[in-house]
XYZ file of C-alpha atoms in Angstrom:
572
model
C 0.000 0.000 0.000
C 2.816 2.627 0.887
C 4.169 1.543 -2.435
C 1.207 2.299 -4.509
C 0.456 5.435 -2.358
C 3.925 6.728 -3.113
C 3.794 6.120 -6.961
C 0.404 7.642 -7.029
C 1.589 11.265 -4.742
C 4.984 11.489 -7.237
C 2.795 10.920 -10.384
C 0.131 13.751 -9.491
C 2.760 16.056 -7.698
C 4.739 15.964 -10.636
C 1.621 16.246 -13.396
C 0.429 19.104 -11.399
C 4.008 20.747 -11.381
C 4.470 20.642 -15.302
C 1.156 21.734 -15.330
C 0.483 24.843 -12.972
C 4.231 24.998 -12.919
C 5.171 29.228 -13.921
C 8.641 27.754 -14.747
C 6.798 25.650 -17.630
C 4.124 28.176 -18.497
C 5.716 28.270 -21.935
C 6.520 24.899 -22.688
C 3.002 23.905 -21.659
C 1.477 26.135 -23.811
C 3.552 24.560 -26.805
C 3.422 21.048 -25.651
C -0.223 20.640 -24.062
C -1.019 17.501 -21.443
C 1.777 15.467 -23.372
C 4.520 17.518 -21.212
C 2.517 16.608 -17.777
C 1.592 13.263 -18.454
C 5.297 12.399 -19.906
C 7.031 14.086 -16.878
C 4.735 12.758 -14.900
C 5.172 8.819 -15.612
C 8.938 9.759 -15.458
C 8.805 10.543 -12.000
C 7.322 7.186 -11.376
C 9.743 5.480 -13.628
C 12.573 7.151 -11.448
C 11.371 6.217 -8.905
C 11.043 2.120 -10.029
C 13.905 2.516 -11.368
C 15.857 2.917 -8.255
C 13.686 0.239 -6.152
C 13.856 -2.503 -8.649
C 17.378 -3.123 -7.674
C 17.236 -2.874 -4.284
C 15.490 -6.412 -4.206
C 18.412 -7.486 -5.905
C 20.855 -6.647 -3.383
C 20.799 -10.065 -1.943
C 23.897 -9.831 0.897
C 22.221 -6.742 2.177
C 18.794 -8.759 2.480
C 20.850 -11.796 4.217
C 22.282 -8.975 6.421
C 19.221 -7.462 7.321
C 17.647 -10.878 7.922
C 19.959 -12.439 10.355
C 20.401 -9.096 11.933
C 19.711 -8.617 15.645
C 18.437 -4.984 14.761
C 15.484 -6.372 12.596
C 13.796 -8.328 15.791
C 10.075 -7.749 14.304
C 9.075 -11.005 12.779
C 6.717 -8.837 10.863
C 9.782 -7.045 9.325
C 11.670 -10.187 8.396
C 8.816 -11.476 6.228
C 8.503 -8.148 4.273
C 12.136 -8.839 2.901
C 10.854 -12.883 2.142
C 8.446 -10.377 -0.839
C 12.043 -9.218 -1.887
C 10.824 -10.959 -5.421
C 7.180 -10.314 -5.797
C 8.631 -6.872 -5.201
C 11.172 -6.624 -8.012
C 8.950 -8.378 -10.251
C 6.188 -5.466 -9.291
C 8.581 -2.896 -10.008
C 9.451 -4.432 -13.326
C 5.635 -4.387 -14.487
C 5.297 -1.090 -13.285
C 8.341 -0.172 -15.440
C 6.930 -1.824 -18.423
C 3.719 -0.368 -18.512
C 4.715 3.660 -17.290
C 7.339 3.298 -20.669
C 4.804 2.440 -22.690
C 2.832 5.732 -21.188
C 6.075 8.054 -21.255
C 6.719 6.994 -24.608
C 3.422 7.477 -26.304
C 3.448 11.181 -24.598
C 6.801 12.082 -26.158
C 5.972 10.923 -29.498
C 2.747 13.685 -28.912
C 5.332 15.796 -28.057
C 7.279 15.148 -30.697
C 4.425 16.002 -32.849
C 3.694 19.333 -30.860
C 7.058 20.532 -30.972
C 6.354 20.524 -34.884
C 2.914 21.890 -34.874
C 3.201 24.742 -32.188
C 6.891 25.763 -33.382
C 7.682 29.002 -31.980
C 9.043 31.894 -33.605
C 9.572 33.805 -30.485
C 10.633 31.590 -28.223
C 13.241 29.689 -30.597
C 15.425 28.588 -27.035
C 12.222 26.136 -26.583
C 11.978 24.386 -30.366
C 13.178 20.751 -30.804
C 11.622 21.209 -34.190
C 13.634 23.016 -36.919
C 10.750 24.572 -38.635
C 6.417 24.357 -38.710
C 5.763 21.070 -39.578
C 8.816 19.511 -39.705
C 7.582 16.152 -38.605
C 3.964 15.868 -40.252
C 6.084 16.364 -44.029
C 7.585 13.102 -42.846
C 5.664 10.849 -45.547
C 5.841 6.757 -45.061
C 7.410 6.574 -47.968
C 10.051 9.047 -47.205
C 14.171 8.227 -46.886
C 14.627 11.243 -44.063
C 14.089 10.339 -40.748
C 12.282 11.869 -37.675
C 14.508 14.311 -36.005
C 13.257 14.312 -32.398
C 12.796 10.496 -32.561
C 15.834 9.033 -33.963
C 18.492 11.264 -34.302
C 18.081 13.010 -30.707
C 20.307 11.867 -27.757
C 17.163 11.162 -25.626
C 15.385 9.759 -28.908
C 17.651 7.225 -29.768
C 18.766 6.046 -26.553
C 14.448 5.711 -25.337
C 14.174 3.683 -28.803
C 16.786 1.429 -27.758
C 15.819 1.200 -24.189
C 12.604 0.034 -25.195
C 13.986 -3.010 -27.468
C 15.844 -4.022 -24.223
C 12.764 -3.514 -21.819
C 10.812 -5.566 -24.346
C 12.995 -8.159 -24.519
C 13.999 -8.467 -21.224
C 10.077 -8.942 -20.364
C 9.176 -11.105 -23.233
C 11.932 -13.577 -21.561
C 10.602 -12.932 -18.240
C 7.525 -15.150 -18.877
C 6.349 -18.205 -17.601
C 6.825 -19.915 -20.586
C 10.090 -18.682 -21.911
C 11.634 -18.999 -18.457
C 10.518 -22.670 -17.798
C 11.313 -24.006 -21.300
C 14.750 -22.266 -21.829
C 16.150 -20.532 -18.364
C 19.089 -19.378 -20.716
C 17.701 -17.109 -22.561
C 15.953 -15.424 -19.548
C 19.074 -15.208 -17.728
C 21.332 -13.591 -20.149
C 18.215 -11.085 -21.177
C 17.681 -9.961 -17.987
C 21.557 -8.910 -17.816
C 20.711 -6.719 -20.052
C 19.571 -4.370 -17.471
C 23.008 -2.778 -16.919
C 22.462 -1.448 -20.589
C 19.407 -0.482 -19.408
C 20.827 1.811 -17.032
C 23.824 3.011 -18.965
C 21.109 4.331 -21.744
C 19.203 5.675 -19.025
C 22.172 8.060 -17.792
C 22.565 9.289 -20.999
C 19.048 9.311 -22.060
C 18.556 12.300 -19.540
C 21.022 14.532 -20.490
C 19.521 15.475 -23.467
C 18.227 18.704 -22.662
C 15.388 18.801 -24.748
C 12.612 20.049 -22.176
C 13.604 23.318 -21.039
C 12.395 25.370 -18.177
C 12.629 29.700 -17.438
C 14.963 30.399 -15.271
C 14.213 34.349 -15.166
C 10.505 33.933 -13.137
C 11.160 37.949 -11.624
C 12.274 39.855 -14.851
C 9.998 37.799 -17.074
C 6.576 36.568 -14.905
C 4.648 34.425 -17.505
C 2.501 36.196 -20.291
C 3.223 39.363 -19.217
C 3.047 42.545 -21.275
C 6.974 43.840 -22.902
C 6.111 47.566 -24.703
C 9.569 47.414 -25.933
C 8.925 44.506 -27.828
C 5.433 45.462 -28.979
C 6.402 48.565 -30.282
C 9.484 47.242 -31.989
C 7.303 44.537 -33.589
C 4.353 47.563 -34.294
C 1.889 45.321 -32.473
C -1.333 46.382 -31.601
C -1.771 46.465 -28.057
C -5.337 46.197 -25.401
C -6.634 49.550 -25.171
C -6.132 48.834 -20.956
C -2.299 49.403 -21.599
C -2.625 52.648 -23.523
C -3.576 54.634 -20.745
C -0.350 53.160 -18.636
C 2.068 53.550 -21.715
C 0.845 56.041 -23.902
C 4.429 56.863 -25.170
C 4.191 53.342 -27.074
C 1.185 53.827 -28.959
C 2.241 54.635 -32.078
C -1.531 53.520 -33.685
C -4.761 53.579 -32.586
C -6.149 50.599 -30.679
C -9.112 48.291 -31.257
C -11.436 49.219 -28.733
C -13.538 45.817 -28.599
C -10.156 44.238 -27.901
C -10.089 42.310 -24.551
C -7.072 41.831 -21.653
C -5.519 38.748 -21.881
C -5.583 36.770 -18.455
C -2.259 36.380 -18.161
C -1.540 39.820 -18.358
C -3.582 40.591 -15.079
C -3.503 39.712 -12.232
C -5.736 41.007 -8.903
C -6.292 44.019 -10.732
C -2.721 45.233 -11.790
C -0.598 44.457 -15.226
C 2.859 42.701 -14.685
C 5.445 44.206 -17.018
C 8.341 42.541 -18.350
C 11.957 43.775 -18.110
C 13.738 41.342 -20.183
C 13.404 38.642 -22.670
C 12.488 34.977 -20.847
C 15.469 33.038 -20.184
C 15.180 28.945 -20.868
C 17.898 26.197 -19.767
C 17.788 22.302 -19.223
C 17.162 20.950 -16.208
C 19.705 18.881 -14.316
C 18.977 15.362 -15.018
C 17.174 13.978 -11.828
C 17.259 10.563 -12.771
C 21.125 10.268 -11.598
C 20.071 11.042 -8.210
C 17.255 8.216 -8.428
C 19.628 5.307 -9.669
C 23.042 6.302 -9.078
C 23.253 5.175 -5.231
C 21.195 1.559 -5.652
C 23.158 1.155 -8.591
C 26.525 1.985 -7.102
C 25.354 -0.318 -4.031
C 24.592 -3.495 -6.298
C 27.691 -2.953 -7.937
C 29.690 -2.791 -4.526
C 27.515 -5.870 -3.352
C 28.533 -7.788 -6.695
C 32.410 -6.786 -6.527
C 32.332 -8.501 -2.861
C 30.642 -11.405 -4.008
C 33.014 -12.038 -6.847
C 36.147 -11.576 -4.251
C 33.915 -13.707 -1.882
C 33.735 -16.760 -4.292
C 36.545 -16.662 -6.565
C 38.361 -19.374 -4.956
C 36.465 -22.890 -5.895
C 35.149 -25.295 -3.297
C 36.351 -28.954 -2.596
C 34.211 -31.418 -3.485
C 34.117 -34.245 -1.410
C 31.417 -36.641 -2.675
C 28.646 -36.870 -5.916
C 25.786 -38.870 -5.059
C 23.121 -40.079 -7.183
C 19.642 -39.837 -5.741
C 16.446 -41.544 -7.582
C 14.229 -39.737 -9.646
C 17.122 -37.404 -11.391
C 18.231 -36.271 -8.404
C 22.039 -35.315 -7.545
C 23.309 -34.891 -4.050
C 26.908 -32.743 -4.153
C 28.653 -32.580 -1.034
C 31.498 -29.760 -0.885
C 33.526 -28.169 1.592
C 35.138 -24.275 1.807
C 37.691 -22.387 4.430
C 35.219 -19.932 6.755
C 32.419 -20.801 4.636
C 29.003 -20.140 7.691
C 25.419 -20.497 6.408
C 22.452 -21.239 8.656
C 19.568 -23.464 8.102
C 17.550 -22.280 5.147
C 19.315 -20.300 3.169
C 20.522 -20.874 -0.224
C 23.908 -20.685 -2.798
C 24.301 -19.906 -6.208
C 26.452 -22.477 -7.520
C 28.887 -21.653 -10.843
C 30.954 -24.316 -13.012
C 32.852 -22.652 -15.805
C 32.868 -25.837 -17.947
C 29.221 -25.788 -17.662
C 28.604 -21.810 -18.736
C 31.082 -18.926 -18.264
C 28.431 -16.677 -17.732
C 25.263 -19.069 -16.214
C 24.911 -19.224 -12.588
C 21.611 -21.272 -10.307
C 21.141 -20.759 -7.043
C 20.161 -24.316 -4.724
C 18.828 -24.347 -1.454
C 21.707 -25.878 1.046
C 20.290 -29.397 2.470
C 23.337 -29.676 4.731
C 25.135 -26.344 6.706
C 28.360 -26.509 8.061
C 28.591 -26.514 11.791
C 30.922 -26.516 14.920
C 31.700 -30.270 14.231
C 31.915 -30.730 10.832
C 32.603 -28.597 7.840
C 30.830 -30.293 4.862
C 27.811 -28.600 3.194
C 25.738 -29.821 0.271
C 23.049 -29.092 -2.034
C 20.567 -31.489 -3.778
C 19.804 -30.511 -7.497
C 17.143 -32.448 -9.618
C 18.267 -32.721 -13.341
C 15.740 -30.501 -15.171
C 17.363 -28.827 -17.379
C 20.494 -27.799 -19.755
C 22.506 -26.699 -17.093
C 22.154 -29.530 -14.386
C 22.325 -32.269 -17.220
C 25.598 -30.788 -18.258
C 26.701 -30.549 -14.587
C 25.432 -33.940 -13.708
C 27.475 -35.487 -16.613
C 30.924 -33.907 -15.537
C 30.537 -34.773 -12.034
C 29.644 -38.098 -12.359
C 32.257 -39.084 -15.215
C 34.516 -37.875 -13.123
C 33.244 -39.425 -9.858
C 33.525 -42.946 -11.851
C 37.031 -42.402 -13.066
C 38.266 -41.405 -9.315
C 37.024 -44.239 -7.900
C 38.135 -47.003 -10.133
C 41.965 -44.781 -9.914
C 42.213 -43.238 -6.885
C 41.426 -44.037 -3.173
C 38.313 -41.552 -1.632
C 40.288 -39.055 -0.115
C 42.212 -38.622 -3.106
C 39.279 -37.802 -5.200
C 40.355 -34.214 -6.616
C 39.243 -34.742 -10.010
C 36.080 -33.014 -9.852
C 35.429 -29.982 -12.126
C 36.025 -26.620 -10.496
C 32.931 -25.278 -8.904
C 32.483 -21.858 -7.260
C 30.277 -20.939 -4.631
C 28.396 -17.770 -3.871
C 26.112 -16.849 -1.058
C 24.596 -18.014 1.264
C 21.280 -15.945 1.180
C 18.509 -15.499 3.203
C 15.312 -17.310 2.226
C 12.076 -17.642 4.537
C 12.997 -21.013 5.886
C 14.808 -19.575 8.415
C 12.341 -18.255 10.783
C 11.525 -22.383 10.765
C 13.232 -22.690 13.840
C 12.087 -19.266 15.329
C 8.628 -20.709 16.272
C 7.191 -22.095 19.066
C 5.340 -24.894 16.461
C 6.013 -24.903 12.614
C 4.152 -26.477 10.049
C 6.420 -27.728 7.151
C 5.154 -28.941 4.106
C 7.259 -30.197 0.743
C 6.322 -31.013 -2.473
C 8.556 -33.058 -4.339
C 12.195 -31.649 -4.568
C 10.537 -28.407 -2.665
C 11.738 -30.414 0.476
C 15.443 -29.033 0.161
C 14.809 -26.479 2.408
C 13.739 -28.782 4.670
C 16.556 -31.227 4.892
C 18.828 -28.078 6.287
C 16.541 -27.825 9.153
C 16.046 -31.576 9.629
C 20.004 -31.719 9.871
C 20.476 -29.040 11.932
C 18.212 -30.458 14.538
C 19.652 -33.973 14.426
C 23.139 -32.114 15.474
C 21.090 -30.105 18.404
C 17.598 -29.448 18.303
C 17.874 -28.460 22.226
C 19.190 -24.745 21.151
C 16.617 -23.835 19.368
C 12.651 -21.985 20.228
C 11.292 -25.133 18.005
C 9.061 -27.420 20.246
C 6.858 -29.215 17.775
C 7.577 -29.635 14.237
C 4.657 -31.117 11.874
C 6.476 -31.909 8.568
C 4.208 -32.675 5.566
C 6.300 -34.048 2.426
C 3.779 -34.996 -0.663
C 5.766 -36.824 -3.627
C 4.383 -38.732 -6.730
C 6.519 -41.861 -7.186
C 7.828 -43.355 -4.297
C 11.563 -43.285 -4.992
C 11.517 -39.552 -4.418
C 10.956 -40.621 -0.441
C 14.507 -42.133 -0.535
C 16.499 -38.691 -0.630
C 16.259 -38.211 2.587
C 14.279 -41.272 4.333
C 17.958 -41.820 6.100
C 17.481 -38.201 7.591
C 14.041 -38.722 8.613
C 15.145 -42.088 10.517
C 17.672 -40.779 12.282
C 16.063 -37.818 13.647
C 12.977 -40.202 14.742
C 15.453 -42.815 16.697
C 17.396 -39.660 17.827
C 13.993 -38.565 19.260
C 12.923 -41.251 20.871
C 15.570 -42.398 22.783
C 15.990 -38.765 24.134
C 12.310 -39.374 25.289
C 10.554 -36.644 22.863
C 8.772 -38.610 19.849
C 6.344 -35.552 20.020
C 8.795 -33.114 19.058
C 8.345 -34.110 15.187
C 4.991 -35.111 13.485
C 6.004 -36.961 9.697
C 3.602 -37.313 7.268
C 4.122 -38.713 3.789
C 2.022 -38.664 0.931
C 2.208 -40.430 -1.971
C 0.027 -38.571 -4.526
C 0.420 -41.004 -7.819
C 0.107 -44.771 -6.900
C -1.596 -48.001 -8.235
C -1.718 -49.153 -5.011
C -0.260 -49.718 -1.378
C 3.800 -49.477 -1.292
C 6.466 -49.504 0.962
C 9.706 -47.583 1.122
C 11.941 -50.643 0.187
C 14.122 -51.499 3.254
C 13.894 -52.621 7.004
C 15.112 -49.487 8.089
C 12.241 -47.608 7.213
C 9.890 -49.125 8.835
C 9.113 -46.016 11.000
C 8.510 -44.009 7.407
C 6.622 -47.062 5.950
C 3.749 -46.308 8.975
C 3.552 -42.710 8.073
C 3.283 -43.033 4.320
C 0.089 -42.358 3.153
C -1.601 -43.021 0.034
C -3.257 -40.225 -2.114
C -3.371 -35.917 -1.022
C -3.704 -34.671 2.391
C -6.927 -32.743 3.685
C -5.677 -29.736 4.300
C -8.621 -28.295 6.387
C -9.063 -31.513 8.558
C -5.257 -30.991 8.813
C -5.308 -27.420 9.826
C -7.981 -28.192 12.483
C -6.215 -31.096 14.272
C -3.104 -28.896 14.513
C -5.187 -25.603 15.882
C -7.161 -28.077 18.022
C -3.446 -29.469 19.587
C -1.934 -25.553 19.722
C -4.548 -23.640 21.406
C -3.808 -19.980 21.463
C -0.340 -20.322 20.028
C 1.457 -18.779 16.939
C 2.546 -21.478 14.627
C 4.745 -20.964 11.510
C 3.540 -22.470 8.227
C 6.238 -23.074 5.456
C 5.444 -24.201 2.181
C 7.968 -25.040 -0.959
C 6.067 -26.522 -3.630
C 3.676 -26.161 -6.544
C 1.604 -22.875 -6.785
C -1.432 -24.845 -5.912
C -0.254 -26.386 -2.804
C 1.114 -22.633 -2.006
C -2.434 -20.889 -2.366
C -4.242 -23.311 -0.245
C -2.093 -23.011 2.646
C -1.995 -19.522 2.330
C -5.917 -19.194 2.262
C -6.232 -21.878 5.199
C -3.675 -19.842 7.653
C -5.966 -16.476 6.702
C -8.955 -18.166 8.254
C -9.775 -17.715 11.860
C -10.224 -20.782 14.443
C -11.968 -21.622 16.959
C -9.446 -22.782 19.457
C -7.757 -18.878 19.527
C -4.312 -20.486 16.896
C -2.419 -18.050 14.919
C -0.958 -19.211 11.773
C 1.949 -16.898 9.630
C 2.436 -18.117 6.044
C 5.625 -18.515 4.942
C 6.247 -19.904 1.336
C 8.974 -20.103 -1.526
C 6.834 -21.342 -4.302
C 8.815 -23.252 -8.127
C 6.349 -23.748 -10.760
């Protein structure tokens, strides 16, 4: 809301500016509602401009998420919107050029059709009409459009804004993820044109308000131009009334105000303004590229890969280690393998963080893609080569791999709650494992008491990435007398009928698989019903539609006085 409000208060201050504005009483008159409405959206484009990036800024959002000066809860899950929020800003972007530009190309038009003979300072135009001659089938090209500073550099701003959200789609991203990533790196042109598109100059403003006021009356000039002046100023300046005036002749407004004539002493003075938009973007784009320069001196040394495991279901386990590398449970790295893509980065959730006792961290990846298959395929020809060579601990042979982050995701507040709700879908459960880990090294440290975790998969196999993790932290539990502390419920959503997680030790995961979806409300309910009057935290990393029904069900008030706060990262 204090988003919207603000775009809304810069769009009408600034419309109402260019358009009541003394300073722009001449341009206004030449240029109509196309100067107000153009100015206008750029206020609002400045002003997207700069926020879009901010989201972007991902240390500072780790930073301001493990922070101990960000305590409200509240707080912490306005930076989880850190996307919706950039991708909000980018809409707005795309729609407000669209706007700006269709108001310029009015002005363009205007500048043609009002050109002004006495206020040349003010013409983009070079003569009356300049742009309407322009015929279809004409070789010369539009002046104010093309061959402009601001002209050229808006026309090629808006090929990379169109392509940049063209790639941004669903479709586009999900079917090739290359071509949205090295689109959308496009921005920095974006910005570059955007410095220079400002400095054009082309609106101009008076700069001599005192000596000139707007419309008012010069005798010099009318007398050297034998005008024929309002019989009102004949009386004042008879010594410049060199013919007789028309009697029926009205006073201009302009030229009166509260019953007195202002009087010009000089000529009106016009300059460019000083391009506002490098105060908008300069700072959030000097602090992403400050934030990016740390991350490349953060990673440029490649990790040590200790172990490539093959999961079921196209799923690859990569277990690494890295000197003073710290991450806590939930947060993700953005993994980079030259011999994959110079360019190409992917960010993975971490399933395992390093801790006091060991220093090994890992990511599981499922093979969907270019990328992974190409990464898959080098780490696992290499993997096979070591270990017919080479004993384990002389496994080197991997393919360098560099390692950037961690980040912040929402995951982390898991273990802030009294009582979370957890529920996976599919590979969505990566978040997950970190947590599950973490508490199977010390779950004792932590707020968590009661942790429901809800993991819904369509072929059984997929149960097998972590069913080891799951059965340790249930025999961990019960020996230490707290088998309440973590409620595991499986779903298997695609069957032909009743299965069994092959193997004896799973035989406390084979009594909590259950066949078909869960019911969410009935679900919601018993855990309300077994919370009374308590705040629980409700995570979800899955499919859109699992997303929106959790989201609607923790919105809905209960009877037993339960709070729940949603929580999601959501694939699709």
């Amino acid at each position: 809301f204090f988003w919207l409000s603000l775009n809304v208060w810069f769009f009408w201050k600034t419309f109402l500016l260019y358009y009541r504005g003394q300073q722009y009483y001449y341009l206004h008159q030449m240029l109509g509602l196309g100067l107000c409405i153009s100015r206008a959206s750029a206020s609002v484009l400045n002003l997207n401009c700069c926020l879009a990036l901010l989201p972007m800024c991902r240390v500072l959002l780790a930073f301001l998420r493990g922070s101990q000066k960000v305590v409200s809860r509240k707080t912490r899950r306005l930076l989880d919107k850190s996307k919706t929020f950039h991708v909000t800003c980018g809409v707005t972007i795309c729609i407000f050029s669209v706007l700006h530009v269709a108001a310029h190309l009015v002005n363009a038009l205007n500048f043609s059709e009002n050109y002004s003979e006495e206020f040349l300072a003010l013409n983009v135009a070079n003569y009356r009409g300049e742009d309407t001659n322009i015929t279809l089938h004409s070789s010369n090209v539009n002046h104010s459009v093309f061959v402009s500073v601001p002209g050229l550099t808006g026309v090629i701003m808006v090929l990379v804004l169109f392509l940049m959200c063209t790639a941004s789609t669903y479709a586009i991203r999900f079917s090739n993820y290359d071509i949205f990533w090295y689109t959308h790196n496009l921005f920095f042109v974006f910005y570059m044109l955007l410095m220079i598109h400002v400095s054009g100059g082309v609106l101009k403003y008076q700069s001599n308000l005192e000596e000139h006021p707007p419309g008012c009356f010069n005798p010099n000039k009318t007398l050297r131009e034998n005008m024929t002046v309002p019989k009102a100023f004949a009386e004042m300046f008879p010594d410049y009334t060199p013919e007789p005036f028309l009697e029926d002749l009205s006073v201009p407004q302009p030229f009166v105000q509260n019953n007195f004539m202002r009087v010009c002493s000089e000529e009106p003075k016009f300059q460019s303004h000083f391009p506002e938009t490098w105060f908008w973007i300069s700072g959030p784009l000097c602090l992403y590229c400050v934030e990016r320069l740390y991350r490349y001196l953060r990673s440029n040394k490649p990790v040590t890969i200790t172990s490539v495991i093959s999961h079921p279901s196209n799923v690859l386990e990569v277990r690494m280690m890295k000197v003073n590398f710290k991450a806590r449970p939930g947060q993700y790295v953005i993994l980079h393998c030259p011999r994959v893509s110079a360019l190409e980065s992917h960010p993975f959730t971490l399933t395992m963080c390093p801790t006091d006792t060991k220093a090994t961290f890992g990511v599981h990846l499922k093979v969907v893609g270019d990328w992974t298959e190409r990464f898959r395929d080098l780490l696992l020809l290499h993997s096979s080569q070591d270990k017919e060579i080479l004993p384990i601990f002389q496994q080197r042979r991997y393919p360098k791999l560099y390692v950037d982050g961690p980040f912040g995701s929402p995951f982390e507040e898991s273990l802030k709650y009294e009582v979370s709700l957890c529920v996976a879908g599919g590979i969505g459960v990566t978040p997950f494992a970190s947590v599950l880990n973490t508490l199977l090294d010390n779950w004792k440290c932590y707020k968590l008491r009661r942790l429901y975790f809800i993991w819904v998969c369509r072929d059984i196999e997929s149960f097998r990435w972590f069913a080891d993790l799951l059965c340790m932290l249930h025999d961990k539990l019960w020996q230490e007398n707290r088998p309440d502390y973590i409620n595991i419920q499986l779903y298997l959503s695609q069957t032909d009928g009743i299965q069994k997680i092959i193997g004896e030790k799973y035989q406390a995961l084979n009594s909590r698989l259950l066949i078909g979806r869960p019911r969410w409300k009935l679900l919601f309910d018993e855990i309300a019903k077994c919370n009374r009057r308590k705040t629980i935290g409700v995570f979800c990393c899955g499919p859109n539609k699992i997303s929106k029904i959790l989201h609607k069900l923790s919105n809905i008030s209960n009877a037993y006085g339960t709070r729940f706060e949603y929580n999601k990262e959501s694939f699709s």
